[in-house]
Every structure is written in C-alpha cells, then in structure tokens.
PDB file of C-alpha atoms and ligand atoms in Angstrom:
ATOM      1  CA  MET A 266     -42.889 -14.485  62.613  1.00  0.00           C
ATOM      2  CA  THR A 267     -44.330 -13.578  65.997  1.00  0.00           C
ATOM      3  CA  THR A 268     -44.350 -16.241  68.647  1.00  0.00           C
ATOM      4  CA  ILE A 269     -47.349 -16.303  70.935  1.00  0.00           C
ATOM      5  CA  LYS A 270     -46.230 -17.033  74.455  1.00  0.00           C
ATOM      6  CA  PRO A 271     -48.456 -19.321  76.513  1.00  0.00           C
ATOM      7  CA  PRO A 272     -49.996 -17.773  79.639  1.00  0.00           C
ATOM      8  CA  VAL A 273     -47.703 -17.759  82.661  1.00  0.00           C
ATOM      9  CA  LEU A 274     -50.548 -18.864  84.900  1.00  0.00           C
ATOM     10  CA  GLN A 275     -53.732 -20.760  84.106  1.00  0.00           C
ATOM     11  CA  LEU A 276     -56.390 -21.853  86.555  1.00  0.00           C
ATOM     12  CA  LYS A 277     -58.668 -24.364  84.881  1.00  0.00           C
ATOM     13  CA  SER A 278     -61.974 -25.094  86.533  1.00  0.00           C
ATOM     14  CA  VAL A 279     -60.439 -24.821  89.990  1.00  0.00           C
ATOM     15  CA  SER A 280     -62.519 -25.603  93.078  1.00  0.00           C
ATOM     16  CA  ARG A 281     -61.758 -25.171  96.753  1.00  0.00           C
ATOM     17  CA  HIS A 282     -64.190 -25.846  99.545  1.00  0.00           C
ATOM     18  CA  TYR A 283     -63.820 -25.515 103.290  1.00  0.00           C
ATOM     19  CA  SER A 284     -66.085 -26.976 105.900  1.00  0.00           C
ATOM     20  CA  GLN A 285     -67.062 -24.598 108.663  1.00  0.00           C
ATOM     21  CA  GLY A 286     -69.202 -25.861 111.519  1.00  0.00           C
ATOM     22  CA  GLY A 287     -70.550 -28.710 109.407  1.00  0.00           C
ATOM     23  CA  ARG A 288     -71.378 -26.319 106.540  1.00  0.00           C
ATOM     24  CA  LYS A 289     -69.659 -26.524 103.170  1.00  0.00           C
ATOM     25  CA  LEU A 290     -68.139 -23.219 102.181  1.00  0.00           C
ATOM     26  CA  SER A 291     -67.451 -22.961  98.429  1.00  0.00           C
ATOM     27  CA  ILE A 292     -64.655 -20.454  97.930  1.00  0.00           C
ATOM     28  CA  LEU A 293     -63.772 -21.454  94.368  1.00  0.00           C
ATOM     29  CA  ASP A 294     -66.225 -23.433  92.312  1.00  0.00           C
ATOM     30  CA  GLY A 295     -64.942 -24.212  88.815  1.00  0.00           C
ATOM     31  CA  ALA A 296     -63.011 -20.935  88.585  1.00  0.00           C
ATOM     32  CA  ASN A 297     -60.895 -20.007  85.544  1.00  0.00           C
ATOM     33  CA  LEU A 298     -58.142 -17.453  85.111  1.00  0.00           C
ATOM     34  CA  GLU A 299     -55.325 -16.776  82.648  1.00  0.00           C
ATOM     35  CA  ILE A 300     -52.487 -14.344  83.152  1.00  0.00           C
ATOM     36  CA  ALA A 301     -50.216 -13.513  80.211  1.00  0.00           C
ATOM     37  CA  THR A 302     -46.521 -12.703  80.335  1.00  0.00           C
ATOM     38  CA  GLY A 303     -45.988  -9.164  81.594  1.00  0.00           C
ATOM     39  CA  GLU A 304     -49.608  -8.707  82.593  1.00  0.00           C
ATOM     40  CA  MET A 305     -50.568  -7.066  85.904  1.00  0.00           C
ATOM     41  CA  VAL A 306     -53.924  -8.197  87.257  1.00  0.00           C
ATOM     42  CA  ALA A 307     -55.692  -6.726  90.291  1.00  0.00           C
ATOM     43  CA  LEU A 308     -57.776  -9.005  92.510  1.00  0.00           C
ATOM     44  CA  VAL A 309     -60.370  -6.867  94.248  1.00  0.00           C
ATOM     45  CA  ALA A 310     -62.888  -8.550  96.519  1.00  0.00           C
ATOM     46  CA  PRO A 311     -64.218  -8.069 100.058  1.00  0.00           C
ATOM     47  CA  SER A 312     -62.535  -9.620 103.076  1.00  0.00           C
ATOM     48  CA  GLY A 313     -63.384 -13.298 103.367  1.00  0.00           C
ATOM     49  CA  ALA A 314     -64.181 -13.647  99.650  1.00  0.00           C
ATOM     50  CA  GLY A 315     -61.237 -15.978  99.097  1.00  0.00           C
ATOM     51  CA  LYS A 316     -58.381 -13.805  97.806  1.00  0.00           C
ATOM     52  CA  SER A 317     -55.719 -15.463  99.977  1.00  0.00           C
ATOM     53  CA  THR A 318     -57.057 -18.908  99.095  1.00  0.00           C
ATOM     54  CA  LEU A 319     -56.833 -18.069  95.393  1.00  0.00           C
ATOM     55  CA  LEU A 320     -53.285 -16.713  95.732  1.00  0.00           C
ATOM     56  CA  HIS A 321     -52.169 -19.797  97.700  1.00  0.00           C
ATOM     57  CA  ILE A 322     -53.574 -22.110  95.053  1.00  0.00           C
ATOM     58  CA  ALA A 323     -52.123 -20.031  92.193  1.00  0.00           C
ATOM     59  CA  GLY A 324     -48.725 -20.069  93.926  1.00  0.00           C
ATOM     60  CA  LEU A 325     -48.811 -23.836  94.512  1.00  0.00           C
ATOM     61  CA  LEU A 326     -48.815 -23.411  98.296  1.00  0.00           C
ATOM     62  CA  GLU A 327     -51.950 -25.519  98.508  1.00  0.00           C
ATOM     63  CA  PRO A 328     -53.600 -27.808  95.973  1.00  0.00           C
ATOM     64  CA  PRO A 329     -57.148 -27.217  94.726  1.00  0.00           C
ATOM     65  CA  ASP A 330     -59.827 -29.820  95.546  1.00  0.00           C
ATOM     66  CA  ALA A 331     -60.491 -30.083  91.815  1.00  0.00           C
ATOM     67  CA  GLY A 332     -59.233 -28.523  88.595  1.00  0.00           C
ATOM     68  CA  GLU A 333     -55.762 -27.690  87.338  1.00  0.00           C
ATOM     69  CA  VAL A 334     -53.179 -25.031  88.015  1.00  0.00           C
ATOM     70  CA  VAL A 335     -50.785 -24.622  85.087  1.00  0.00           C
ATOM     71  CA  LEU A 336     -47.727 -22.551  85.883  1.00  0.00           C
ATOM     72  CA  ALA A 337     -45.130 -21.789  83.211  1.00  0.00           C
ATOM     73  CA  GLY A 338     -46.804 -24.427  81.031  1.00  0.00           C
ATOM     74  CA  ARG A 339     -46.514 -27.159  83.677  1.00  0.00           C
ATOM     75  CA  THR A 340     -49.601 -28.771  85.148  1.00  0.00           C
ATOM     76  CA  SER A 341     -48.891 -28.756  88.872  1.00  0.00           C
ATOM     77  CA  GLY A 342     -51.196 -31.686  89.675  1.00  0.00           C
ATOM     78  CA  ARG A 343     -49.039 -33.956  87.538  1.00  0.00           C
ATOM     79  CA  LEU A 344     -45.798 -33.061  89.322  1.00  0.00           C
ATOM     80  CA  SER A 345     -44.173 -34.778  92.287  1.00  0.00           C
ATOM     81  CA  ASP A 346     -44.002 -32.808  95.558  1.00  0.00           C
ATOM     82  CA  ASP A 347     -40.329 -32.024  94.924  1.00  0.00           C
ATOM     83  CA  GLU A 348     -40.982 -30.837  91.367  1.00  0.00           C
ATOM     84  CA  ARG A 349     -43.868 -28.660  92.561  1.00  0.00           C
ATOM     85  CA  THR A 350     -41.707 -27.112  95.288  1.00  0.00           C
ATOM     86  CA  ALA A 351     -38.943 -26.397  92.766  1.00  0.00           C
ATOM     87  CA  LEU A 352     -41.438 -24.810  90.366  1.00  0.00           C
ATOM     88  CA  ARG A 353     -42.803 -22.601  93.144  1.00  0.00           C
ATOM     89  CA  ARG A 354     -39.324 -21.596  94.331  1.00  0.00           C
ATOM     90  CA  ASN A 355     -38.091 -20.782  90.830  1.00  0.00           C
ATOM     91  CA  ASP A 356     -41.098 -19.154  89.243  1.00  0.00           C
ATOM     92  CA  VAL A 357     -43.233 -17.569  91.974  1.00  0.00           C
ATOM     93  CA  GLY A 358     -42.500 -14.568  94.177  1.00  0.00           C
ATOM     94  CA  PHE A 359     -44.769 -13.838  97.148  1.00  0.00           C
ATOM     95  CA  VAL A 360     -45.436 -10.551  98.931  1.00  0.00           C
ATOM     96  CA  TYR A 361     -47.763 -10.349 101.932  1.00  0.00           C
ATOM     97  CA  GLN A 362     -49.460  -7.508 103.790  1.00  0.00           C
ATOM     98  CA  PHE A 363     -46.836  -7.798 106.525  1.00  0.00           C
ATOM     99  CA  HIS A 364     -43.260  -7.899 105.319  1.00  0.00           C
ATOM    100  CA  HIS A 365     -42.099 -11.134 107.042  1.00  0.00           C
ATOM    101  CA  LEU A 366     -38.483 -10.017 106.737  1.00  0.00           C
ATOM    102  CA  LEU A 367     -35.990 -11.796 108.980  1.00  0.00           C
ATOM    103  CA  PRO A 368     -35.386  -9.365 111.871  1.00  0.00           C
ATOM    104  CA  GLU A 369     -31.777 -10.321 112.584  1.00  0.00           C
ATOM    105  CA  PHE A 370     -30.609  -9.660 109.020  1.00  0.00           C
ATOM    106  CA  SER A 371     -30.072  -6.386 107.163  1.00  0.00           C
ATOM    107  CA  ALA A 372     -32.221  -5.306 104.201  1.00  0.00           C
ATOM    108  CA  LEU A 373     -29.401  -6.372 101.868  1.00  0.00           C
ATOM    109  CA  GLU A 374     -29.029  -9.793 103.530  1.00  0.00           C
ATOM    110  CA  ASN A 375     -32.778 -10.401 103.435  1.00  0.00           C
ATOM    111  CA  ILE A 376     -32.621 -10.035  99.645  1.00  0.00           C
ATOM    112  CA  MET A 377     -29.425 -12.070  99.346  1.00  0.00           C
ATOM    113  CA  LEU A 378     -30.742 -15.067 101.311  1.00  0.00           C
ATOM    114  CA  PRO A 379     -33.165 -16.537  98.755  1.00  0.00           C
ATOM    115  CA  GLN A 380     -30.444 -16.228  96.125  1.00  0.00           C
ATOM    116  CA  LEU A 381     -27.875 -18.027  98.300  1.00  0.00           C
ATOM    117  CA  ILE A 382     -30.413 -20.786  98.973  1.00  0.00           C
ATOM    118  CA  HIS A 383     -30.926 -20.927  95.203  1.00  0.00           C
ATOM    119  CA  GLY A 384     -27.204 -21.621  94.794  1.00  0.00           C
ATOM    120  CA  LEU A 385     -25.853 -18.239  93.703  1.00  0.00           C
ATOM    121  CA  ASP A 386     -22.436 -17.230  95.037  1.00  0.00           C
ATOM    122  CA  ARG A 387     -22.202 -14.497  97.664  1.00  0.00           C
ATOM    123  CA  GLU A 388     -20.770 -11.829  95.419  1.00  0.00           C
ATOM    124  CA  ALA A 389     -23.395 -12.234  92.700  1.00  0.00           C
ATOM    125  CA  ALA A 390     -26.215 -12.351  95.290  1.00  0.00           C
ATOM    126  CA  GLN A 391     -24.919  -9.175  96.923  1.00  0.00           C
ATOM    127  CA  GLU A 392     -24.661  -7.371  93.612  1.00  0.00           C
ATOM    128  CA  ARG A 393     -28.210  -8.238  92.610  1.00  0.00           C
ATOM    129  CA  ALA A 394     -29.534  -7.348  96.082  1.00  0.00           C
ATOM    130  CA  SER A 395     -27.821  -3.925  95.855  1.00  0.00           C
ATOM    131  CA  GLN A 396     -29.261  -3.327  92.397  1.00  0.00           C
ATOM    132  CA  LEU A 397     -32.740  -4.220  93.572  1.00  0.00           C
ATOM    133  CA  LEU A 398     -32.448  -1.930  96.608  1.00  0.00           C
ATOM    134  CA  ASP A 399     -31.296   0.909  94.337  1.00  0.00           C
ATOM    135  CA  TYR A 400     -34.140   0.163  91.980  1.00  0.00           C
ATOM    136  CA  MET A 401     -36.607   0.359  94.874  1.00  0.00           C
ATOM    137  CA  LYS A 402     -34.924   3.665  95.869  1.00  0.00           C
ATOM    138  CA  ILE A 403     -33.740   2.377  99.241  1.00  0.00           C
ATOM    139  CA  GLY A 404     -30.068   1.808  98.426  1.00  0.00           C
ATOM    140  CA  PRO A 405     -28.911   3.919 101.394  1.00  0.00           C
ATOM    141  CA  ARG A 406     -30.901   1.680 103.783  1.00  0.00           C
ATOM    142  CA  ALA A 407     -29.099  -1.524 102.718  1.00  0.00           C
ATOM    143  CA  GLU A 408     -27.359  -2.145 106.022  1.00  0.00           C
ATOM    144  CA  HIS A 409     -30.399  -1.422 108.203  1.00  0.00           C
ATOM    145  CA  ARG A 410     -32.377  -4.138 109.912  1.00  0.00           C
ATOM    146  CA  PRO A 411     -36.147  -4.299 109.291  1.00  0.00           C
ATOM    147  CA  SER A 412     -36.930  -2.715 112.699  1.00  0.00           C
ATOM    148  CA  GLU A 413     -34.936   0.354 111.629  1.00  0.00           C
ATOM    149  CA  LEU A 414     -36.992   0.831 108.462  1.00  0.00           C
ATOM    150  CA  SER A 415     -40.361   2.531 107.938  1.00  0.00           C
ATOM    151  CA  GLY A 416     -43.384   0.452 106.903  1.00  0.00           C
ATOM    152  CA  GLY A 417     -43.034   1.586 103.293  1.00  0.00           C
ATOM    153  CA  GLU A 418     -39.323   0.760 103.263  1.00  0.00           C
ATOM    154  CA  GLN A 419     -39.956  -2.685 104.782  1.00  0.00           C
ATOM    155  CA  GLN A 420     -42.464  -3.447 102.028  1.00  0.00           C
ATOM    156  CA  ARG A 421     -40.051  -2.294  99.342  1.00  0.00           C
ATOM    157  CA  VAL A 422     -37.438  -4.685 100.744  1.00  0.00           C
ATOM    158  CA  ALA A 423     -40.044  -7.485 100.811  1.00  0.00           C
ATOM    159  CA  ILE A 424     -40.877  -6.804  97.147  1.00  0.00           C
ATOM    160  CA  ALA A 425     -37.181  -6.812  96.202  1.00  0.00           C
ATOM    161  CA  ARG A 426     -36.762 -10.110  98.064  1.00  0.00           C
ATOM    162  CA  ALA A 427     -39.749 -11.629  96.242  1.00  0.00           C
ATOM    163  CA  VAL A 428     -38.192 -10.936  92.846  1.00  0.00           C
ATOM    164  CA  ALA A 429     -34.583 -11.697  93.865  1.00  0.00           C
ATOM    165  CA  ASN A 430     -34.562 -15.032  92.036  1.00  0.00           C
ATOM    166  CA  ALA A 431     -36.256 -13.580  88.937  1.00  0.00           C
ATOM    167  CA  PRO A 432     -39.593 -15.435  89.169  1.00  0.00           C
ATOM    168  CA  LEU A 433     -42.092 -15.416  86.302  1.00  0.00           C
ATOM    169  CA  ILE A 434     -45.013 -14.231  88.415  1.00  0.00           C
ATOM    170  CA  LEU A 435     -45.410 -12.122  91.508  1.00  0.00           C
ATOM    171  CA  LEU A 436     -48.345 -12.944  93.791  1.00  0.00           C
ATOM    172  CA  ALA A 437     -49.120 -10.265  96.330  1.00  0.00           C
ATOM    173  CA  ASP A 438     -51.714 -10.333  99.109  1.00  0.00           C
ATOM    174  CA  GLU A 439     -52.619  -6.713  99.912  1.00  0.00           C
ATOM    175  CA  PRO A 440     -48.982  -5.598  99.727  1.00  0.00           C
ATOM    176  CA  THR A 441     -49.877  -2.007 100.582  1.00  0.00           C
ATOM    177  CA  GLY A 442     -52.801  -2.808 102.904  1.00  0.00           C
ATOM    178  CA  ASN A 443     -50.886  -1.814 106.009  1.00  0.00           C
ATOM    179  CA  LEU A 444     -49.643   1.549 104.692  1.00  0.00           C
ATOM    180  CA  ASP A 445     -51.115   5.055 104.639  1.00  0.00           C
ATOM    181  CA  PRO A 446     -52.501   6.065 101.205  1.00  0.00           C
ATOM    182  CA  GLN A 447     -49.525   8.205 100.183  1.00  0.00           C
ATOM    183  CA  THR A 448     -46.950   5.543 101.144  1.00  0.00           C
ATOM    184  CA  ALA A 449     -49.122   2.862  99.514  1.00  0.00           C
ATOM    185  CA  SER A 450     -49.091   4.810  96.256  1.00  0.00           C
ATOM    186  CA  TYR A 451     -45.310   5.290  96.405  1.00  0.00           C
ATOM    187  CA  VAL A 452     -44.636   1.606  97.183  1.00  0.00           C
ATOM    188  CA  PHE A 453     -46.974   0.485  94.403  1.00  0.00           C
ATOM    189  CA  GLU A 454     -45.193   2.827  91.974  1.00  0.00           C
ATOM    190  CA  ALA A 455     -41.886   1.093  92.786  1.00  0.00           C
ATOM    191  CA  LEU A 456     -43.484  -2.339  92.448  1.00  0.00           C
ATOM    192  CA  GLU A 457     -45.085  -1.405  89.136  1.00  0.00           C
ATOM    193  CA  ALA A 458     -41.806  -0.048  87.731  1.00  0.00           C
ATOM    194  CA  LEU A 459     -40.034  -3.245  88.726  1.00  0.00           C
ATOM    195  CA  VAL A 460     -42.719  -5.470  87.179  1.00  0.00           C
ATOM    196  CA  ARG A 461     -42.860  -3.430  83.952  1.00  0.00           C
ATOM    197  CA  GLN A 462     -39.106  -3.303  83.589  1.00  0.00           C
ATOM    198  CA  SER A 463     -38.569  -7.029  84.167  1.00  0.00           C
ATOM    199  CA  GLY A 464     -41.513  -8.325  82.110  1.00  0.00           C
ATOM    200  CA  LEU A 465     -42.827 -10.137  85.180  1.00  0.00           C
ATOM    201  CA  SER A 466     -46.523 -11.012  85.506  1.00  0.00           C
ATOM    202  CA  ALA A 467     -48.387 -10.110  88.687  1.00  0.00           C
ATOM    203  CA  LEU A 468     -51.614 -10.968  90.489  1.00  0.00           C
ATOM    204  CA  ILE A 469     -52.148  -8.475  93.272  1.00  0.00           C
ATOM    205  CA  ALA A 470     -54.963  -8.554  95.819  1.00  0.00           C
ATOM    206  CA  THR A 471     -55.833  -5.044  96.917  1.00  0.00           C
ATOM    207  CA  HIS A 472     -58.632  -3.026  98.478  1.00  0.00           C
ATOM    208  CA  ASN A 473     -57.155   0.134  97.013  1.00  0.00           C
ATOM    209  CA  HIS A 474     -59.186   1.104  93.937  1.00  0.00           C
ATOM    210  CA  GLU A 475     -56.693   3.704  92.773  1.00  0.00           C
ATOM    211  CA  ILE A 476     -53.962   1.030  92.703  1.00  0.00           C
ATOM    212  CA  ALA A 477     -56.301  -1.498  91.040  1.00  0.00           C
ATOM    213  CA  ARG A 478     -57.040   1.002  88.244  1.00  0.00           C
ATOM    214  CA  ARG A 479     -53.336   1.260  87.434  1.00  0.00           C
ATOM    215  CA  MET A 480     -53.122  -2.439  86.515  1.00  0.00           C
ATOM    216  CA  ASP A 481     -53.936  -3.994  83.118  1.00  0.00           C
ATOM    217  CA  ARG A 482     -57.031  -5.903  84.279  1.00  0.00           C
ATOM    218  CA  ARG A 483     -59.192  -6.284  87.338  1.00  0.00           C
ATOM    219  CA  VAL A 484     -60.893  -9.467  88.536  1.00  0.00           C
ATOM    220  CA  THR A 485     -63.113 -10.272  91.479  1.00  0.00           C
ATOM    221  CA  LEU A 486     -64.522 -13.382  93.151  1.00  0.00           C
ATOM    222  CA  GLN A 487     -68.230 -14.025  92.909  1.00  0.00           C
ATOM    223  CA  ALA A 488     -70.116 -17.240  93.663  1.00  0.00           C
ATOM    224  CA  GLY A 489     -66.906 -19.234  93.342  1.00  0.00           C
ATOM    225  CA  GLN A 490     -66.031 -17.715  89.943  1.00  0.00           C
ATOM    226  CA  ILE A 491     -63.243 -15.346  88.948  1.00  0.00           C
ATOM    227  CA  ILE A 492     -64.932 -12.536  87.043  1.00  0.00           C
ATOM    228  CA  GLU A 493     -63.446  -9.654  85.040  1.00  0.00           C
ATOM    229  CA  THR A 494     -64.549  -6.245  86.315  1.00  0.00           C
ATOM    230  CA  LYS A 495     -64.039  -2.674  85.046  1.00  0.00           C
TER     231      LYS A 495
HETATM  232  P1  LIG B 786     -59.723 -13.214 101.871  1.00  0.00           P
HETATM  233  O1  LIG B 786     -58.260 -13.350 101.608  1.00  0.00           O
HETATM  234  O2  LIG B 786     -60.491 -12.691 100.681  1.00  0.00           O
HETATM  235  O3  LIG B 786     -60.025 -12.420 103.100  1.00  0.00           O
HETATM  236  P2  LIG B 786     -59.610 -16.051 102.550  1.00  0.00           P
HETATM  237  O4  LIG B 786     -59.144 -16.764 101.328  1.00  0.00           O
HETATM  238  O5  LIG B 786     -58.606 -15.802 103.634  1.00  0.00           O
HETATM  239  O6  LIG B 786     -60.322 -14.680 102.117  1.00  0.00           O
HETATM  240  O7  LIG B 786     -60.811 -16.862 103.188  1.00  0.00           O
HETATM  241  C1  LIG B 786     -62.012 -17.109 102.488  1.00  0.00           C
HETATM  242  C2  LIG B 786     -63.013 -17.790 103.403  1.00  0.00           C
HETATM  243  O8  LIG B 786     -62.560 -19.106 103.660  1.00  0.00           O
HETATM  244  C3  LIG B 786     -63.186 -17.112 104.753  1.00  0.00           C
HETATM  245  O9  LIG B 786     -64.558 -17.175 105.078  1.00  0.00           O
HETATM  246  C4  LIG B 786     -62.361 -17.941 105.684  1.00  0.00           C
HETATM  247  O10 LIG B 786     -62.922 -17.942 106.971  1.00  0.00           O
HETATM  248  C5  LIG B 786     -62.464 -19.330 105.061  1.00  0.00           C
HETATM  249  N1  LIG B 786     -61.258 -20.138 105.295  1.00  0.00           N
HETATM  250  C6  LIG B 786     -59.996 -19.820 104.917  1.00  0.00           C
HETATM  251  N2  LIG B 786     -59.136 -20.801 105.262  1.00  0.00           N
HETATM  252  C7  LIG B 786     -59.867 -21.763 105.891  1.00  0.00           C
HETATM  253  C8  LIG B 786     -59.582 -23.033 106.481  1.00  0.00           C
HETATM  254  N3  LIG B 786     -58.328 -23.524 106.489  1.00  0.00           N
HETATM  255  N4  LIG B 786     -60.600 -23.748 107.026  1.00  0.00           N
HETATM  256  C9  LIG B 786     -61.866 -23.276 106.995  1.00  0.00           C
HETATM  257  N5  LIG B 786     -62.217 -22.098 106.456  1.00  0.00           N
HETATM  258  C10 LIG B 786     -61.247 -21.334 105.899  1.00  0.00           C
END
C-alpha cells in the first residue's frame, strides 16, 4: 500500500497587506500554495512583488494578516509562540542573498553552531558539518573564516548551515543573486544535489531563469495570488 504524504508546506488563503503613505498595499490577497515532500519550487517575480514577504510568512518569521500556514501538518496560527519558534527551528532552513555567516567563526564552526544550539554534542556536530562541507565540495576550506572564502564558497557554507539540523523545507531568497552566472550555476548545482539527495523540499526565489527551469515547478506573484507559470 502506498502512503500519500501530506504537503510539507501549505498556504491557505493567505493575505498580507502593508500600508505605505496612507495607501494599502496588498502583497498577498488570499494566496494558496502547496509544496510536496522533495519538491523544488522556483519563485520568480520582479523586485518588490513580495517574494521576501512570502518566504517570511512561509517560514513562520512573520504571521499573515489572514489565512493559514500549515507546516509539517501543523497549523501555525494555532500554536503558541514557543511552539511556532520550535517548529521553525526544527523544520525550516533559510538561505539569503548575503551569506550572514558569523565572521569570527570558521566555515566548519558556522555549520556546527546551529547543531550545538539544537543540543547535539560537539563531536556529532563536527562530523555532520564536515560531511556537509565535503558534500558542498568545500571540505578543504573548513578552517577558513568567511572573509577568506569566495562569494560562491560563502554561499555554499550558508546552504550547508541551513540544512545542518535536517529541516523539512529550505526557503531561499535569491541565494545566487549576488554571484556571477557561472558561480551561480555551480552553487545551485550543489544546492540541488543536496536537496535531491536528502529528500528536502525547497522554495527558492530567483531572478535566474536558467536556475528556475531546473526546478520541478515555477510560481510567480500576481495581484496577490501565487500562480503557476511555465
Ligand atoms: P521582493 O522580495 O519581491 O522584492 P518584498 O516582499 O521585499 O518584495 O516587498 C514587497 C513590497 O512590500 C515592496 O513594495 C515593499 O516596499 C513593501 N514592504 C515590504 N515590507 C514592508 C513593511 N514592513 N512595511 C511597508 N511596506 C513593506
């Protein structure tokens, strides 16, 4: 018998409005989205369309004004603040356009830290961090600090850090937006291999159409709705 897994992420009729200079700006207006286990979805929309807002809401960093975000089968609006924080910490990995690595720590330590905070012992955290660095093909750079790494290497460390605690979904906000096209392609290849190998789901905002085409589905934001595109 095959078991049908529920979607990892569901946005149900989600709305988010900002007020700008007395005007109401509708970023999301009853938007819906479902992401299945292991699915990679590209979010392609112009600057200012609301990609970051959508990723923040999907990752439980901010609540919607209306509607529901269901992550790993749990309706976030029904959780206490502590439960929501735990859900986000356990099940969501974030990657941003800029790496946000801690400058005073090595690549290895940057990947160990979230695991230590999560309660893993030092040895286990170090082993997993080393494996992830090898997987991202930057094993030899383990002891280097972020300032000693190239932009592509910094992003690969940031991706490894985001998945260090084995989340269910990776949310990435233009993770290759700051890289030249060749490096962007190489970094995305590493990210894709990691996602495919671990069965992780991913929602990745990108302006790069070549990268978007390599994912399973593409969505955009239009008039407050999340729409499937080619
Ligand atoms: P994107 O990531 O696609 O560039 P954002 O989600 O950052 O878009 O922003 C969408 C729109 O919402 C923009 O017009 C932005 O100016 C506006 N916006 C974002 N955050 C706020 C806020 N806290 N208050 C008011 N307006 C905001």
